[in-house]
Amino acid sequence: MAEDLSSLQQVQGLVKWFDPAKGYGFVVSDEGGPDILLHVNVLRNFGQSSVADGARIEIVTHQTDRGVQAVEVLAIMPPERDDTPVLSDFAELDMDSLQSEPLEPARVKWFDKGKGFGFANVFGRGEDVFLHVEVLRQSGLADLQPGEALAMRVIDGKRGRMAVEVLAWEAALMSGGTD
């Protein structure tokens, strides 16, 4: 690779938007300047196939003839939100105590962003675990693909097993989160 690497820069900012179907989105730097292209392949190298709009992101960028592009994702933090429960199913739960629940390895069975939900299976178990789009958003994700590996905190909800937190598998491994 004979590219000039002198334009590499570490940048923090917010995800303006990301469309997994198109395979790209844009980041707005905290320092200002032009929007930064975030391609799905760069995101996949981080272990995710999507990222929620409004998520904080730390990336390495490169200036090209076509503009500034992300070449590496270093960190993703979910969008900020208030303390209200993500779903009414969580209203009576102590969200802090849920953090002590183990992260379980799982695989996406199917997810339909338009419907706002889908299902995954925890490895070694046959039952489906309900995945709600709002739980994904609070976890910094926007969409999931069938077969995608995840780490989830799962509870027995009013309507069956459901995820209360979802992480990309690689992100969970890097944080030491698989208990």
mmCIF file of C-alpha atoms in Angstrom:
data_model
loop_
_atom_site.group_PDB
_atom_site.id
_atom_site.type_symbol
_atom_site.label_atom_id
_atom_site.label_comp_id
_atom_site.label_asym_id
_atom_site.label_seq_id
_atom_site.Cartn_x
_atom_site.Cartn_y
_atom_site.Cartn_z
ATOM 1 C CA MET A 1 0.000 0.000 0.000
ATOM 2 C CA ALA A 2 1.749 3.129 -1.241
ATOM 3 C CA GLU A 3 -0.645 5.659 0.279
ATOM 4 C CA ASP A 4 0.562 8.716 2.154
ATOM 5 C CA LEU A 5 -0.242 7.976 5.796
ATOM 6 C CA SER A 6 0.638 11.478 7.005
ATOM 7 C CA SER A 7 -3.059 12.432 6.864
ATOM 8 C CA LEU A 8 -4.118 9.812 9.436
ATOM 9 C CA GLN A 9 -5.865 11.495 12.342
ATOM 10 C CA GLN A 10 -7.663 10.225 15.448
ATOM 11 C CA VAL A 11 -11.111 11.815 15.686
ATOM 12 C CA GLN A 12 -13.996 11.736 18.161
ATOM 13 C CA GLY A 13 -17.512 12.630 17.138
ATOM 14 C CA LEU A 14 -21.121 11.584 16.694
ATOM 15 C CA VAL A 15 -22.649 9.241 14.150
ATOM 16 C CA LYS A 16 -24.811 11.539 12.013
ATOM 17 C CA TRP A 17 -26.514 8.574 10.348
ATOM 18 C CA PHE A 18 -25.658 5.057 9.259
ATOM 19 C CA ASP A 19 -27.660 2.908 6.826
ATOM 20 C CA PRO A 20 -26.658 -0.782 6.846
ATOM 21 C CA ALA A 21 -28.600 -1.381 3.617
ATOM 22 C CA LYS A 22 -26.536 1.267 1.803
ATOM 23 C CA GLY A 23 -23.366 0.112 3.533
ATOM 24 C CA TYR A 24 -22.237 3.506 4.791
ATOM 25 C CA GLY A 25 -23.024 6.558 6.877
ATOM 26 C CA PHE A 26 -21.386 9.706 8.185
ATOM 27 C CA VAL A 27 -19.697 10.924 11.351
ATOM 28 C CA VAL A 28 -19.553 14.556 12.511
ATOM 29 C CA SER A 29 -16.264 15.394 14.236
ATOM 30 C CA ASP A 30 -16.308 17.189 17.604
ATOM 31 C CA GLU A 31 -13.716 19.537 16.053
ATOM 32 C CA GLY A 32 -15.986 20.444 13.123
ATOM 33 C CA GLY A 33 -15.032 20.126 9.485
ATOM 34 C CA PRO A 34 -16.545 18.028 6.710
ATOM 35 C CA ASP A 35 -18.622 14.930 7.392
ATOM 36 C CA ILE A 36 -16.529 11.765 7.627
ATOM 37 C CA LEU A 37 -17.523 8.732 5.559
ATOM 38 C CA LEU A 38 -17.955 5.559 7.622
ATOM 39 C CA HIS A 39 -18.072 2.463 5.409
ATOM 40 C CA VAL A 40 -19.624 -0.778 6.660
ATOM 41 C CA ASN A 41 -16.357 -2.678 6.066
ATOM 42 C CA VAL A 42 -14.552 -0.401 8.533
ATOM 43 C CA LEU A 43 -17.362 -0.992 11.026
ATOM 44 C CA ARG A 44 -17.201 -4.768 10.438
ATOM 45 C CA ASN A 45 -13.478 -4.725 11.212
ATOM 46 C CA PHE A 46 -14.555 -3.424 14.637
ATOM 47 C CA GLY A 47 -17.004 -6.350 14.899
ATOM 48 C CA GLN A 48 -20.319 -4.607 14.179
ATOM 49 C CA SER A 49 -22.501 -4.439 11.099
ATOM 50 C CA SER A 50 -24.339 -1.296 12.203
ATOM 51 C CA VAL A 51 -24.125 1.644 14.597
ATOM 52 C CA ALA A 52 -26.930 3.734 16.090
ATOM 53 C CA ASP A 53 -27.486 7.300 14.941
ATOM 54 C CA GLY A 54 -26.244 9.648 17.660
ATOM 55 C CA ALA A 55 -23.690 7.171 19.046
ATOM 56 C CA ARG A 56 -20.340 8.629 20.127
ATOM 57 C CA ILE A 57 -17.515 7.190 18.102
ATOM 58 C CA GLU A 58 -13.736 7.329 18.106
ATOM 59 C CA ILE A 59 -12.138 6.665 14.716
ATOM 60 C CA VAL A 60 -8.939 7.015 12.725
ATOM 61 C CA THR A 61 -9.506 9.021 9.539
ATOM 62 C CA HIS A 62 -7.631 9.457 6.287
ATOM 63 C CA GLN A 63 -7.873 12.366 3.820
ATOM 64 C CA THR A 64 -8.522 11.108 0.270
ATOM 65 C CA ASP A 65 -9.279 12.735 -3.063
ATOM 66 C CA ARG A 66 -12.961 12.048 -2.312
ATOM 67 C CA GLY A 67 -12.956 13.525 1.194
ATOM 68 C CA VAL A 68 -12.298 12.343 4.738
ATOM 69 C CA GLN A 69 -12.950 8.656 5.423
ATOM 70 C CA ALA A 70 -12.804 6.511 8.533
ATOM 71 C CA VAL A 71 -10.188 3.764 8.220
ATOM 72 C CA GLU A 72 -10.509 2.275 11.715
ATOM 73 C CA VAL A 73 -13.066 2.328 14.534
ATOM 74 C CA LEU A 74 -11.430 2.520 17.961
ATOM 75 C CA ALA A 75 -14.514 2.802 20.213
ATOM 76 C CA ILE A 76 -18.290 3.216 20.101
ATOM 77 C CA MET A 77 -20.390 4.528 22.980
ATOM 78 C CA PRO A 78 -24.208 4.228 22.811
ATOM 79 C CA PRO A 79 -26.259 7.410 22.337
ATOM 80 C CA GLU A 80 -26.963 9.327 25.538
ATOM 81 C CA ARG A 81 -30.428 8.884 26.955
ATOM 82 C CA ASP A 82 -32.387 9.756 30.070
ATOM 83 C CA ASP A 83 -33.063 7.344 32.941
ATOM 84 C CA THR A 84 -36.512 6.222 31.792
ATOM 85 C CA PRO A 85 -36.733 2.503 31.001
ATOM 86 C CA VAL A 86 -36.225 1.598 27.347
ATOM 87 C CA LEU A 87 -39.342 -0.600 27.359
ATOM 88 C CA SER A 88 -42.341 -0.743 29.683
ATOM 89 C CA ASP A 89 -41.296 -4.359 30.393
ATOM 90 C CA PHE A 90 -38.255 -2.909 32.186
ATOM 91 C CA ALA A 91 -40.151 -0.344 34.295
ATOM 92 C CA GLU A 92 -40.148 -2.446 37.476
ATOM 93 C CA LEU A 93 -36.596 -3.733 37.061
ATOM 94 C CA ASP A 94 -33.517 -2.407 38.816
ATOM 95 C CA MET A 95 -31.402 -1.623 35.751
ATOM 96 C CA ASP A 96 -28.220 -1.440 37.840
ATOM 97 C CA SER A 97 -28.725 -4.990 39.103
ATOM 98 C CA LEU A 98 -29.145 -6.186 35.518
ATOM 99 C CA GLN A 99 -25.502 -5.288 34.904
ATOM 100 C CA SER A 100 -24.582 -8.189 37.194
ATOM 101 C CA GLU A 101 -26.396 -10.620 34.868
ATOM 102 C CA PRO A 102 -23.907 -12.578 32.746
ATOM 103 C CA LEU A 103 -23.390 -11.773 29.082
ATOM 104 C CA GLU A 104 -24.443 -14.834 27.118
ATOM 105 C CA PRO A 105 -23.132 -15.743 23.655
ATOM 106 C CA ALA A 106 -25.892 -15.783 21.047
ATOM 107 C CA ARG A 107 -26.612 -15.715 17.335
ATOM 108 C CA VAL A 108 -29.252 -13.627 15.541
ATOM 109 C CA LYS A 109 -32.050 -15.795 14.175
ATOM 110 C CA TRP A 110 -33.720 -12.868 12.365
ATOM 111 C CA PHE A 111 -34.224 -9.153 12.884
ATOM 112 C CA ASP A 112 -36.563 -6.791 11.031
ATOM 113 C CA LYS A 113 -35.689 -3.140 11.641
ATOM 114 C CA GLY A 114 -38.988 -2.052 10.048
ATOM 115 C CA LYS A 115 -40.983 -4.130 12.541
ATOM 116 C CA GLY A 116 -38.643 -3.075 15.344
ATOM 117 C CA PHE A 117 -37.833 -6.522 16.674
ATOM 118 C CA GLY A 118 -36.381 -9.946 16.045
ATOM 119 C CA PHE A 119 -35.057 -13.018 17.805
ATOM 120 C CA ALA A 120 -31.744 -14.608 18.738
ATOM 121 C CA ASN A 121 -30.727 -17.931 20.237
ATOM 122 C CA VAL A 122 -28.298 -18.290 23.142
ATOM 123 C CA PHE A 123 -25.676 -20.911 22.268
ATOM 124 C CA GLY A 124 -26.646 -24.329 23.594
ATOM 125 C CA ARG A 125 -30.300 -23.407 24.180
ATOM 126 C CA GLY A 126 -33.261 -23.835 21.870
ATOM 127 C CA GLU A 127 -35.564 -21.066 23.063
ATOM 128 C CA ASP A 128 -35.837 -17.776 21.222
ATOM 129 C CA VAL A 129 -34.798 -14.541 22.946
ATOM 130 C CA PHE A 130 -36.764 -11.431 21.963
ATOM 131 C CA LEU A 131 -34.691 -8.491 20.666
ATOM 132 C CA HIS A 132 -36.321 -5.040 20.583
ATOM 133 C CA VAL A 133 -34.917 -2.242 18.413
ATOM 134 C CA GLU A 134 -34.841 0.160 21.400
ATOM 135 C CA VAL A 135 -32.587 -2.252 23.307
ATOM 136 C CA LEU A 136 -30.294 -2.275 20.262
ATOM 137 C CA ARG A 137 -30.241 1.535 20.132
ATOM 138 C CA GLN A 138 -29.389 1.864 23.819
ATOM 139 C CA SER A 139 -26.579 -0.604 23.157
ATOM 140 C CA GLY A 140 -25.230 1.474 20.253
ATOM 141 C CA LEU A 141 -26.489 -0.783 17.439
ATOM 142 C CA ALA A 142 -29.023 -0.002 14.726
ATOM 143 C CA ASP A 143 -29.629 -3.290 12.923
ATOM 144 C CA LEU A 144 -28.647 -6.960 13.024
ATOM 145 C CA GLN A 145 -28.043 -9.564 10.345
ATOM 146 C CA PRO A 146 -29.091 -13.248 10.529
ATOM 147 C CA GLY A 147 -26.238 -15.334 11.902
ATOM 148 C CA GLU A 148 -24.493 -12.344 13.509
ATOM 149 C CA ALA A 149 -22.738 -13.230 16.786
ATOM 150 C CA LEU A 150 -23.792 -11.272 19.886
ATOM 151 C CA ALA A 151 -23.359 -11.131 23.610
ATOM 152 C CA MET A 152 -26.634 -10.486 25.462
ATOM 153 C CA ARG A 153 -27.900 -9.992 28.989
ATOM 154 C CA VAL A 154 -31.180 -11.932 29.070
ATOM 155 C CA ILE A 155 -34.074 -11.872 31.531
ATOM 156 C CA ASP A 156 -37.364 -13.711 31.909
ATOM 157 C CA GLY A 157 -39.764 -10.916 30.955
ATOM 158 C CA LYS A 158 -43.544 -10.705 31.130
ATOM 159 C CA ARG A 159 -43.770 -12.220 27.643
ATOM 160 C CA GLY A 160 -40.845 -14.652 27.774
ATOM 161 C CA ARG A 161 -37.067 -14.461 27.437
ATOM 162 C CA MET A 162 -35.854 -11.048 26.293
ATOM 163 C CA ALA A 163 -32.587 -9.206 25.880
ATOM 164 C CA VAL A 164 -31.987 -6.168 28.098
ATOM 165 C CA GLU A 165 -28.537 -5.432 26.649
ATOM 166 C CA VAL A 166 -26.938 -6.442 23.360
ATOM 167 C CA LEU A 167 -23.278 -6.126 22.401
ATOM 168 C CA ALA A 168 -21.440 -7.075 19.252
ATOM 169 C CA TRP A 169 -19.511 -10.248 20.074
ATOM 170 C CA GLU A 170 -16.108 -8.663 19.410
ATOM 171 C CA ALA A 171 -16.955 -5.618 21.545
ATOM 172 C CA ALA A 172 -17.950 -7.900 24.433
ATOM 173 C CA LEU A 173 -14.679 -9.830 24.123
ATOM 174 C CA MET A 174 -12.608 -6.632 24.072
ATOM 175 C CA SER A 175 -14.336 -5.290 27.187
ATOM 176 C CA GLY A 176 -13.863 -8.616 28.967
ATOM 177 C CA GLY A 177 -17.625 -8.749 29.202
ATOM 178 C CA THR A 178 -18.369 -12.429 28.651
ATOM 179 C CA ASP A 179 -18.756 -13.628 32.222
#
